[in-house]
């Protein structure tokens, strides 16, 4: 999908449309079937770092120190969130209905009607929570000593996770703003996060991805193979997909950590990965959005999981040979080309 006048920083898929943001200060909407550009959103005065689609709204964060809310249909700006002292790098969205009990809500009538909140992370080391309807800051979360690069929300559990250039991941109570836990094992900036079934995946400038148990803080897996920083993550069907500064996307067995496939074709860092209908979308600093067919790898992974469950079901005895050999399956040699 050529069209942006500079590199793409992020993409978001919504039904049959793709949204991309760019260093050219704009956001574009695309028809994923034809590649046609359907809309251009203009208003930011610097690089647009991140976009997020929620309900009928499009949210964006920029180096111009603002986040903005747009009407998707009219290409019109609805709200501006101004208060960060530096770049807005990452976004999350939730409704207070998801986290607050009725008696806890003491906000103005207008805000109670809307109840939508936007969360922003910035290079000013803070996380801010905003009422979407008014643009007013609801709370500021303090604790990081470096830029906040990524956010992920677990609304049912009232938890927010943030990754930073201070090498840490922090967990917050999204209602009270209290800091709950700090994850400290990375040796570089934490660039991206993914949360699946209370397993937290974190990609870092230390060239690794780590998997943590959210409830205990224990690290249970480390994924190694990247030749540069891990810039983006996406979990799908038991596979962990990563994008890296080495211009490659990779697919790992999420349980064993074994590398299953390398996707080559981009010329520069891959900033974003999305998956839709078993197609992998990768957006890059080279200005392109590429689409890959991952049906084969997903099918193989499903067969493997089914086989593993079958073997585990038959091997009920703790020290049985079948269980020992099943554990050996993950010791295969992995070639660089992913074969």
mmCIF file of C-alpha atoms in Angstrom:
data_model
loop_
_atom_site.group_PDB
_atom_site.id
_atom_site.type_symbol
_atom_site.label_atom_id
_atom_site.label_comp_id
_atom_site.label_asym_id
_atom_site.label_seq_id
_atom_site.Cartn_x
_atom_site.Cartn_y
_atom_site.Cartn_z
ATOM 1 C CA UNK A 1 0.000 0.000 0.000
ATOM 2 C CA UNK A 2 2.187 2.899 -1.177
ATOM 3 C CA UNK A 3 1.016 6.425 -0.385
ATOM 4 C CA UNK A 4 2.646 7.764 2.766
ATOM 5 C CA UNK A 5 5.349 10.329 2.128
ATOM 6 C CA UNK A 6 7.545 8.945 4.920
ATOM 7 C CA UNK A 7 7.939 5.738 6.939
ATOM 8 C CA UNK A 8 4.999 3.985 8.607
ATOM 9 C CA UNK A 9 5.150 3.874 12.399
ATOM 10 C CA UNK A 10 2.112 1.702 13.193
ATOM 11 C CA UNK A 11 -0.890 -0.068 11.673
ATOM 12 C CA UNK A 12 -4.277 -1.184 12.980
ATOM 13 C CA UNK A 13 -6.733 -3.579 11.314
ATOM 14 C CA UNK A 14 -10.468 -3.105 11.708
ATOM 15 C CA UNK A 15 -12.795 -5.381 9.725
ATOM 16 C CA UNK A 16 -11.784 -4.936 6.053
ATOM 17 C CA UNK A 17 -9.902 -1.676 6.653
ATOM 18 C CA UNK A 18 -6.298 -0.985 7.629
ATOM 19 C CA UNK A 19 -5.236 2.208 9.398
ATOM 20 C CA UNK A 20 -1.622 3.368 9.190
ATOM 21 C CA UNK A 21 0.170 6.331 10.761
ATOM 22 C CA UNK A 22 3.390 7.859 9.572
ATOM 23 C CA UNK A 23 6.259 10.267 10.039
ATOM 24 C CA UNK A 24 4.536 12.373 7.351
ATOM 25 C CA UNK A 25 2.208 13.615 10.195
ATOM 26 C CA UNK A 26 -0.864 11.844 8.741
ATOM 27 C CA UNK A 27 -3.058 8.810 9.325
ATOM 28 C CA UNK A 28 -4.476 6.862 6.379
ATOM 29 C CA UNK A 29 -7.328 4.406 6.047
ATOM 30 C CA UNK A 30 -7.020 1.638 3.431
ATOM 31 C CA UNK A 31 -9.210 -0.976 1.827
ATOM 32 C CA UNK A 32 -7.218 -4.164 2.554
ATOM 33 C CA UNK A 33 -8.725 -5.972 -0.443
ATOM 34 C CA UNK A 34 -7.893 -3.370 -3.105
ATOM 35 C CA UNK A 35 -5.086 -1.347 -1.482
ATOM 36 C CA UNK A 36 -7.052 1.851 -2.152
ATOM 37 C CA UNK A 37 -6.587 4.769 0.263
ATOM 38 C CA UNK A 38 -10.041 5.602 1.659
ATOM 39 C CA UNK A 39 -9.274 8.523 3.985
ATOM 40 C CA UNK A 40 -6.484 10.810 5.192
ATOM 41 C CA UNK A 41 -6.565 12.344 8.692
ATOM 42 C CA UNK A 42 -4.569 15.574 8.981
ATOM 43 C CA UNK A 43 -3.945 17.762 12.029
ATOM 44 C CA UNK A 44 -0.887 16.513 13.884
ATOM 45 C CA UNK A 45 2.154 18.740 13.485
ATOM 46 C CA UNK A 46 4.804 16.041 13.915
ATOM 47 C CA UNK A 47 5.377 12.272 13.580
ATOM 48 C CA UNK A 48 2.303 10.199 14.467
ATOM 49 C CA UNK A 49 3.627 7.340 16.611
ATOM 50 C CA UNK A 50 0.594 5.234 17.410
ATOM 51 C CA UNK A 51 -3.062 4.781 16.478
ATOM 52 C CA UNK A 52 -5.896 2.910 18.147
ATOM 53 C CA UNK A 53 -9.436 2.190 16.941
ATOM 54 C CA UNK A 54 -12.084 1.820 19.657
ATOM 55 C CA UNK A 55 -15.842 1.869 19.088
ATOM 56 C CA UNK A 56 -16.426 4.509 16.384
ATOM 57 C CA UNK A 57 -13.341 6.516 17.263
ATOM 58 C CA UNK A 58 -9.782 6.669 15.989
ATOM 59 C CA UNK A 59 -7.148 7.742 18.536
ATOM 60 C CA UNK A 60 -3.593 8.877 17.749
ATOM 61 C CA UNK A 61 -0.465 9.928 19.636
ATOM 62 C CA UNK A 62 2.307 12.125 18.275
ATOM 63 C CA UNK A 63 5.678 13.753 18.756
ATOM 64 C CA UNK A 64 3.730 17.036 18.897
ATOM 65 C CA UNK A 65 3.033 16.119 22.582
ATOM 66 C CA UNK A 66 -0.670 15.513 21.987
ATOM 67 C CA UNK A 67 -3.065 12.626 21.585
ATOM 68 C CA UNK A 68 -6.130 13.151 19.413
ATOM 69 C CA UNK A 69 -9.534 11.580 18.810
ATOM 70 C CA UNK A 70 -11.011 11.459 15.294
ATOM 71 C CA UNK A 71 -14.314 10.593 13.713
ATOM 72 C CA UNK A 72 -13.502 7.690 11.398
ATOM 73 C CA UNK A 73 -16.215 8.504 8.891
ATOM 74 C CA UNK A 74 -15.829 12.281 8.606
ATOM 75 C CA UNK A 75 -12.003 12.446 8.848
ATOM 76 C CA UNK A 76 -12.597 15.123 11.488
ATOM 77 C CA UNK A 77 -10.811 15.739 14.784
ATOM 78 C CA UNK A 78 -13.185 15.446 17.773
ATOM 79 C CA UNK A 79 -10.924 15.885 20.804
ATOM 80 C CA UNK A 80 -7.348 16.842 21.703
ATOM 81 C CA UNK A 81 -5.530 15.602 24.821
ATOM 82 C CA UNK A 82 -2.845 18.080 25.819
ATOM 83 C CA UNK A 83 -0.764 17.866 29.001
ATOM 84 C CA UNK A 84 2.284 15.672 28.406
ATOM 85 C CA UNK A 85 5.597 17.512 28.499
ATOM 86 C CA UNK A 86 7.009 15.426 25.664
ATOM 87 C CA UNK A 87 6.132 12.941 22.891
ATOM 88 C CA UNK A 88 3.092 10.659 23.207
ATOM 89 C CA UNK A 89 4.333 7.208 22.217
ATOM 90 C CA UNK A 90 1.642 4.694 23.127
ATOM 91 C CA UNK A 91 -2.132 4.415 23.689
ATOM 92 C CA UNK A 92 -4.772 2.247 25.374
ATOM 93 C CA UNK A 93 -8.536 2.648 25.715
ATOM 94 C CA UNK A 94 -11.191 1.378 28.117
ATOM 95 C CA UNK A 95 -14.603 2.248 29.525
ATOM 96 C CA UNK A 96 -15.112 3.029 33.200
ATOM 97 C CA UNK A 97 -18.030 0.569 33.014
ATOM 98 C CA UNK A 98 -15.374 -2.166 32.690
ATOM 99 C CA UNK A 99 -13.518 -1.280 35.895
ATOM 100 C CA UNK A 100 -15.624 0.935 38.176
ATOM 101 C CA UNK A 101 -18.605 0.087 40.342
ATOM 102 C CA UNK A 102 -21.487 2.577 40.273
ATOM 103 C CA UNK A 103 -20.753 3.874 43.782
ATOM 104 C CA UNK A 104 -17.102 4.551 42.834
ATOM 105 C CA UNK A 105 -18.001 6.976 40.050
ATOM 106 C CA UNK A 106 -18.061 10.563 41.246
ATOM 107 C CA UNK A 107 -17.284 12.303 37.985
ATOM 108 C CA UNK A 108 -19.217 15.068 36.245
ATOM 109 C CA UNK A 109 -22.479 14.111 34.534
ATOM 110 C CA UNK A 110 -21.023 14.552 31.035
ATOM 111 C CA UNK A 111 -18.145 12.172 31.826
ATOM 112 C CA UNK A 112 -20.429 9.591 33.433
ATOM 113 C CA UNK A 113 -22.521 9.499 30.274
ATOM 114 C CA UNK A 114 -19.504 8.837 28.045
ATOM 115 C CA UNK A 115 -17.368 6.785 30.467
ATOM 116 C CA UNK A 116 -14.638 6.264 27.817
ATOM 117 C CA UNK A 117 -11.057 6.784 28.949
ATOM 118 C CA UNK A 118 -7.833 7.056 26.958
ATOM 119 C CA UNK A 119 -4.471 6.039 28.439
ATOM 120 C CA UNK A 120 -1.276 7.605 27.061
ATOM 121 C CA UNK A 121 2.410 6.884 27.672
ATOM 122 C CA UNK A 122 5.068 9.504 27.020
ATOM 123 C CA UNK A 123 8.780 10.203 26.916
ATOM 124 C CA UNK A 124 8.168 12.457 29.934
ATOM 125 C CA UNK A 125 8.209 9.175 31.977
ATOM 126 C CA UNK A 126 4.509 9.373 32.874
ATOM 127 C CA UNK A 127 1.303 7.542 32.043
ATOM 128 C CA UNK A 128 -1.849 9.671 31.900
ATOM 129 C CA UNK A 129 -5.514 8.655 31.915
ATOM 130 C CA UNK A 130 -7.983 11.010 30.175
ATOM 131 C CA UNK A 131 -11.754 11.358 29.915
ATOM 132 C CA UNK A 132 -12.460 11.137 26.180
ATOM 133 C CA UNK A 133 -15.583 13.314 26.308
ATOM 134 C CA UNK A 134 -13.906 16.361 27.862
ATOM 135 C CA UNK A 135 -10.190 15.839 27.196
ATOM 136 C CA UNK A 136 -9.587 16.281 30.943
ATOM 137 C CA UNK A 137 -6.775 14.330 32.663
ATOM 138 C CA UNK A 138 -8.254 11.865 35.176
ATOM 139 C CA UNK A 139 -4.974 10.722 36.752
ATOM 140 C CA UNK A 140 -1.204 10.637 36.199
ATOM 141 C CA UNK A 141 0.796 7.484 37.040
ATOM 142 C CA UNK A 142 4.319 8.186 38.342
ATOM 143 C CA UNK A 143 7.112 5.653 38.859
ATOM 144 C CA UNK A 144 9.015 5.085 35.640
ATOM 145 C CA UNK A 145 12.415 6.780 35.333
ATOM 146 C CA UNK A 146 12.515 6.508 31.540
ATOM 147 C CA UNK A 147 10.228 7.029 28.544
ATOM 148 C CA UNK A 148 7.068 4.909 28.520
ATOM 149 C CA UNK A 149 7.173 3.006 25.235
ATOM 150 C CA UNK A 150 4.259 0.569 25.489
ATOM 151 C CA UNK A 151 0.997 -0.045 27.333
ATOM 152 C CA UNK A 152 -1.398 -2.959 27.608
ATOM 153 C CA UNK A 153 -4.616 -3.077 29.590
ATOM 154 C CA UNK A 154 -6.405 -5.870 31.451
ATOM 155 C CA UNK A 155 -9.657 -4.074 32.291
ATOM 156 C CA UNK A 156 -11.482 -7.014 33.944
ATOM 157 C CA UNK A 157 -8.630 -7.274 36.459
ATOM 158 C CA UNK A 158 -8.240 -3.481 36.716
ATOM 159 C CA UNK A 159 -4.587 -3.721 35.694
ATOM 160 C CA UNK A 160 -2.440 -1.669 33.349
ATOM 161 C CA UNK A 161 1.041 -2.768 32.223
ATOM 162 C CA UNK A 162 3.657 -0.277 31.027
ATOM 163 C CA UNK A 163 7.119 -0.851 29.513
ATOM 164 C CA UNK A 164 9.897 1.709 29.594
ATOM 165 C CA UNK A 165 13.419 2.700 28.630
ATOM 166 C CA UNK A 166 14.260 2.203 32.331
ATOM 167 C CA UNK A 167 14.356 -1.564 31.457
ATOM 168 C CA UNK A 168 11.283 -2.324 33.590
ATOM 169 C CA UNK A 169 7.653 -3.327 33.199
ATOM 170 C CA UNK A 170 5.298 -1.942 35.834
ATOM 171 C CA UNK A 171 1.798 -3.049 36.789
ATOM 172 C CA UNK A 172 -0.737 -0.462 37.974
ATOM 173 C CA UNK A 173 -4.209 -0.558 39.463
ATOM 174 C CA UNK A 174 -6.049 1.424 36.789
ATOM 175 C CA UNK A 175 -8.668 2.669 39.292
ATOM 176 C CA UNK A 176 -6.466 3.864 42.165
ATOM 177 C CA UNK A 177 -3.235 4.519 40.215
ATOM 178 C CA UNK A 178 -1.309 2.363 42.704
ATOM 179 C CA UNK A 179 1.841 0.629 41.423
ATOM 180 C CA UNK A 180 1.457 -3.109 42.067
ATOM 181 C CA UNK A 181 4.541 -4.884 40.692
ATOM 182 C CA UNK A 182 7.837 -4.266 38.842
ATOM 183 C CA UNK A 183 9.367 -6.780 36.382
ATOM 184 C CA UNK A 184 13.138 -6.212 36.157
ATOM 185 C CA UNK A 185 15.020 -8.906 34.184
ATOM 186 C CA UNK A 186 15.400 -7.160 30.809
ATOM 187 C CA UNK A 187 18.811 -5.680 29.969
ATOM 188 C CA UNK A 188 17.437 -3.059 27.591
ATOM 189 C CA UNK A 189 14.409 -0.845 26.960
ATOM 190 C CA UNK A 190 11.047 -2.631 26.990
ATOM 191 C CA UNK A 191 9.559 -1.741 23.612
ATOM 192 C CA UNK A 192 6.386 -3.846 23.256
ATOM 193 C CA UNK A 193 3.946 -5.915 25.318
ATOM 194 C CA UNK A 194 1.345 -8.616 24.658
ATOM 195 C CA UNK A 195 -1.011 -10.142 27.257
ATOM 196 C CA UNK A 196 -2.623 -13.568 26.737
ATOM 197 C CA UNK A 197 -4.344 -15.640 29.437
ATOM 198 C CA UNK A 198 -2.437 -13.923 32.264
ATOM 199 C CA UNK A 199 0.849 -14.510 30.436
ATOM 200 C CA UNK A 200 2.699 -11.269 29.689
ATOM 201 C CA UNK A 201 5.109 -11.177 26.710
ATOM 202 C CA UNK A 202 7.671 -8.359 26.561
ATOM 203 C CA UNK A 203 9.962 -7.426 23.660
ATOM 204 C CA UNK A 204 13.136 -5.502 24.358
ATOM 205 C CA UNK A 205 16.155 -3.705 22.960
ATOM 206 C CA UNK A 206 18.188 -6.533 24.536
ATOM 207 C CA UNK A 207 17.097 -8.625 21.479
ATOM 208 C CA UNK A 208 14.898 -10.979 23.495
ATOM 209 C CA UNK A 209 11.257 -11.584 24.281
ATOM 210 C CA UNK A 210 10.370 -12.775 27.772
ATOM 211 C CA UNK A 211 7.195 -14.454 28.994
ATOM 212 C CA UNK A 212 6.022 -13.745 32.558
ATOM 213 C CA UNK A 213 3.288 -15.130 34.781
ATOM 214 C CA UNK A 214 1.358 -11.992 35.689
ATOM 215 C CA UNK A 215 0.075 -13.263 39.016
ATOM 216 C CA UNK A 216 3.488 -14.221 40.439
ATOM 217 C CA UNK A 217 5.930 -12.111 38.401
ATOM 218 C CA UNK A 218 7.901 -15.245 37.473
ATOM 219 C CA UNK A 219 9.685 -15.333 34.080
ATOM 220 C CA UNK A 220 8.952 -18.703 32.444
ATOM 221 C CA UNK A 221 10.395 -18.369 28.921
ATOM 222 C CA UNK A 222 12.916 -16.341 26.905
ATOM 223 C CA UNK A 223 12.781 -16.196 23.077
ATOM 224 C CA UNK A 224 16.159 -15.629 21.406
ATOM 225 C CA UNK A 225 17.023 -15.350 17.690
ATOM 226 C CA UNK A 226 16.736 -11.650 16.914
ATOM 227 C CA UNK A 227 19.726 -9.755 15.578
ATOM 228 C CA UNK A 228 18.372 -6.398 16.723
ATOM 229 C CA UNK A 229 15.767 -4.915 19.084
ATOM 230 C CA UNK A 230 12.339 -6.555 19.245
ATOM 231 C CA UNK A 231 9.967 -3.805 18.158
ATOM 232 C CA UNK A 232 6.539 -5.480 18.070
ATOM 233 C CA UNK A 233 4.720 -8.625 19.248
ATOM 234 C CA UNK A 234 1.526 -10.505 18.442
ATOM 235 C CA UNK A 235 0.252 -13.827 19.818
ATOM 236 C CA UNK A 236 -1.954 -16.024 17.640
ATOM 237 C CA UNK A 237 -2.996 -19.691 17.922
ATOM 238 C CA UNK A 238 -0.096 -20.727 20.140
ATOM 239 C CA UNK A 239 2.438 -18.839 18.002
ATOM 240 C CA UNK A 240 4.322 -15.725 19.075
ATOM 241 C CA UNK A 241 5.037 -13.428 16.115
ATOM 242 C CA UNK A 242 7.738 -10.783 16.508
ATOM 243 C CA UNK A 243 9.020 -7.875 14.440
ATOM 244 C CA UNK A 244 12.560 -6.618 14.786
ATOM 245 C CA UNK A 245 15.024 -3.902 13.910
ATOM 246 C CA UNK A 246 16.775 -6.487 11.717
ATOM 247 C CA UNK A 247 13.840 -6.060 9.231
ATOM 248 C CA UNK A 248 12.582 -9.618 9.814
ATOM 249 C CA UNK A 249 9.407 -10.987 11.344
ATOM 250 C CA UNK A 250 9.621 -14.298 13.180
ATOM 251 C CA UNK A 251 7.247 -16.988 14.434
ATOM 252 C CA UNK A 252 8.040 -18.864 17.663
ATOM 253 C CA UNK A 253 6.369 -21.783 19.363
ATOM 254 C CA UNK A 254 5.073 -19.885 22.386
ATOM 255 C CA UNK A 255 5.493 -22.849 24.745
ATOM 256 C CA UNK A 256 8.934 -24.162 23.806
ATOM 257 C CA UNK A 257 10.474 -20.956 22.465
ATOM 258 C CA UNK A 258 11.558 -22.758 19.261
ATOM 259 C CA UNK A 259 11.838 -20.545 16.167
ATOM 260 C CA UNK A 260 9.477 -21.851 13.477
ATOM 261 C CA UNK A 261 9.686 -19.330 10.631
ATOM 262 C CA UNK A 262 11.466 -16.158 9.491
ATOM 263 C CA UNK A 263 9.667 -13.686 7.197
ATOM 264 C CA UNK A 264 12.109 -11.714 5.041
ATOM 265 C CA UNK A 265 11.297 -8.907 2.607
ATOM 266 C CA UNK A 266 11.253 -5.608 4.460
ATOM 267 C CA UNK A 267 14.272 -3.315 4.174
ATOM 268 C CA UNK A 268 14.118 -1.631 7.582
ATOM 269 C CA UNK A 269 12.702 -2.103 11.088
ATOM 270 C CA UNK A 270 9.240 -3.672 11.404
ATOM 271 C CA UNK A 271 7.147 -1.393 13.609
ATOM 272 C CA UNK A 272 3.856 -3.244 13.803
ATOM 273 C CA UNK A 273 2.354 -6.703 13.359
ATOM 274 C CA UNK A 274 -1.349 -7.486 13.015
ATOM 275 C CA UNK A 275 -3.130 -10.766 12.228
ATOM 276 C CA UNK A 276 -6.494 -11.023 10.491
ATOM 277 C CA UNK A 277 -8.070 -14.136 8.937
ATOM 278 C CA UNK A 278 -4.741 -15.995 9.298
ATOM 279 C CA UNK A 279 -2.936 -13.339 7.297
ATOM 280 C CA UNK A 280 0.053 -11.591 8.867
ATOM 281 C CA UNK A 281 0.339 -7.820 8.270
ATOM 282 C CA UNK A 282 3.724 -6.148 8.843
ATOM 283 C CA UNK A 283 4.355 -2.397 8.692
ATOM 284 C CA UNK A 284 7.862 -1.032 8.364
ATOM 285 C CA UNK A 285 10.124 2.011 8.337
ATOM 286 C CA UNK A 286 10.627 1.204 4.644
ATOM 287 C CA UNK A 287 7.191 2.783 4.072
ATOM 288 C CA UNK A 288 5.378 -0.415 3.113
ATOM 289 C CA UNK A 289 2.722 -2.657 4.610
ATOM 290 C CA UNK A 290 3.240 -6.312 3.618
ATOM 291 C CA UNK A 291 0.779 -9.194 3.871
ATOM 292 C CA UNK A 292 1.923 -12.796 4.467
ATOM 293 C CA UNK A 293 -0.039 -16.040 4.290
ATOM 294 C CA UNK A 294 0.397 -17.880 7.611
ATOM 295 C CA UNK A 295 -2.317 -20.523 7.158
ATOM 296 C CA UNK A 296 0.297 -23.268 6.767
ATOM 297 C CA UNK A 297 2.204 -22.489 9.950
ATOM 298 C CA UNK A 298 -1.046 -22.069 11.920
ATOM 299 C CA UNK A 299 -2.333 -25.410 10.639
ATOM 300 C CA UNK A 300 0.915 -27.195 11.528
ATOM 301 C CA UNK A 301 0.870 -25.660 14.980
ATOM 302 C CA UNK A 302 -2.719 -26.783 15.610
ATOM 303 C CA UNK A 303 -1.812 -30.347 14.549
ATOM 304 C CA UNK A 304 1.209 -30.298 16.855
ATOM 305 C CA UNK A 305 -0.834 -29.061 19.822
ATOM 306 C CA UNK A 306 -3.436 -31.752 19.173
ATOM 307 C CA UNK A 307 -0.711 -34.417 19.014
ATOM 308 C CA UNK A 308 0.922 -33.124 22.219
ATOM 309 C CA UNK A 309 -2.399 -33.273 24.083
ATOM 310 C CA UNK A 310 -2.954 -36.805 22.822
ATOM 311 C CA UNK A 311 0.501 -37.956 23.979
ATOM 312 C CA UNK A 312 0.120 -36.226 27.332
ATOM 313 C CA UNK A 313 -3.261 -37.876 27.791
ATOM 314 C CA UNK A 314 -1.773 -41.349 27.240
ATOM 315 C CA UNK A 315 1.287 -40.765 29.434
ATOM 316 C CA UNK A 316 -0.271 -40.380 32.850
ATOM 317 C CA UNK A 317 2.668 -42.009 34.672
ATOM 318 C CA UNK A 318 5.170 -39.365 35.804
ATOM 319 C CA UNK A 319 8.355 -41.168 34.752
ATOM 320 C CA UNK A 320 7.046 -42.941 31.658
ATOM 321 C CA UNK A 321 9.152 -43.179 28.490
ATOM 322 C CA UNK A 322 6.440 -41.573 26.392
ATOM 323 C CA UNK A 323 6.476 -38.493 28.635
ATOM 324 C CA UNK A 324 10.271 -38.300 28.510
ATOM 325 C CA UNK A 325 10.347 -38.498 24.718
ATOM 326 C CA UNK A 326 7.517 -35.980 24.442
ATOM 327 C CA UNK A 327 9.670 -33.515 26.363
ATOM 328 C CA UNK A 328 12.490 -34.092 23.844
ATOM 329 C CA UNK A 329 10.395 -32.826 20.912
ATOM 330 C CA UNK A 330 11.456 -29.219 21.535
ATOM 331 C CA UNK A 331 15.161 -30.078 21.113
ATOM 332 C CA UNK A 332 15.127 -30.030 17.301
ATOM 333 C CA UNK A 333 17.793 -28.001 15.528
ATOM 334 C CA UNK A 334 16.345 -24.824 14.004
ATOM 335 C CA UNK A 335 17.838 -23.540 10.744
ATOM 336 C CA UNK A 336 18.218 -19.816 10.150
ATOM 337 C CA UNK A 337 15.743 -19.830 7.257
ATOM 338 C CA UNK A 338 12.988 -21.185 9.486
ATOM 339 C CA UNK A 339 12.678 -24.526 7.719
#
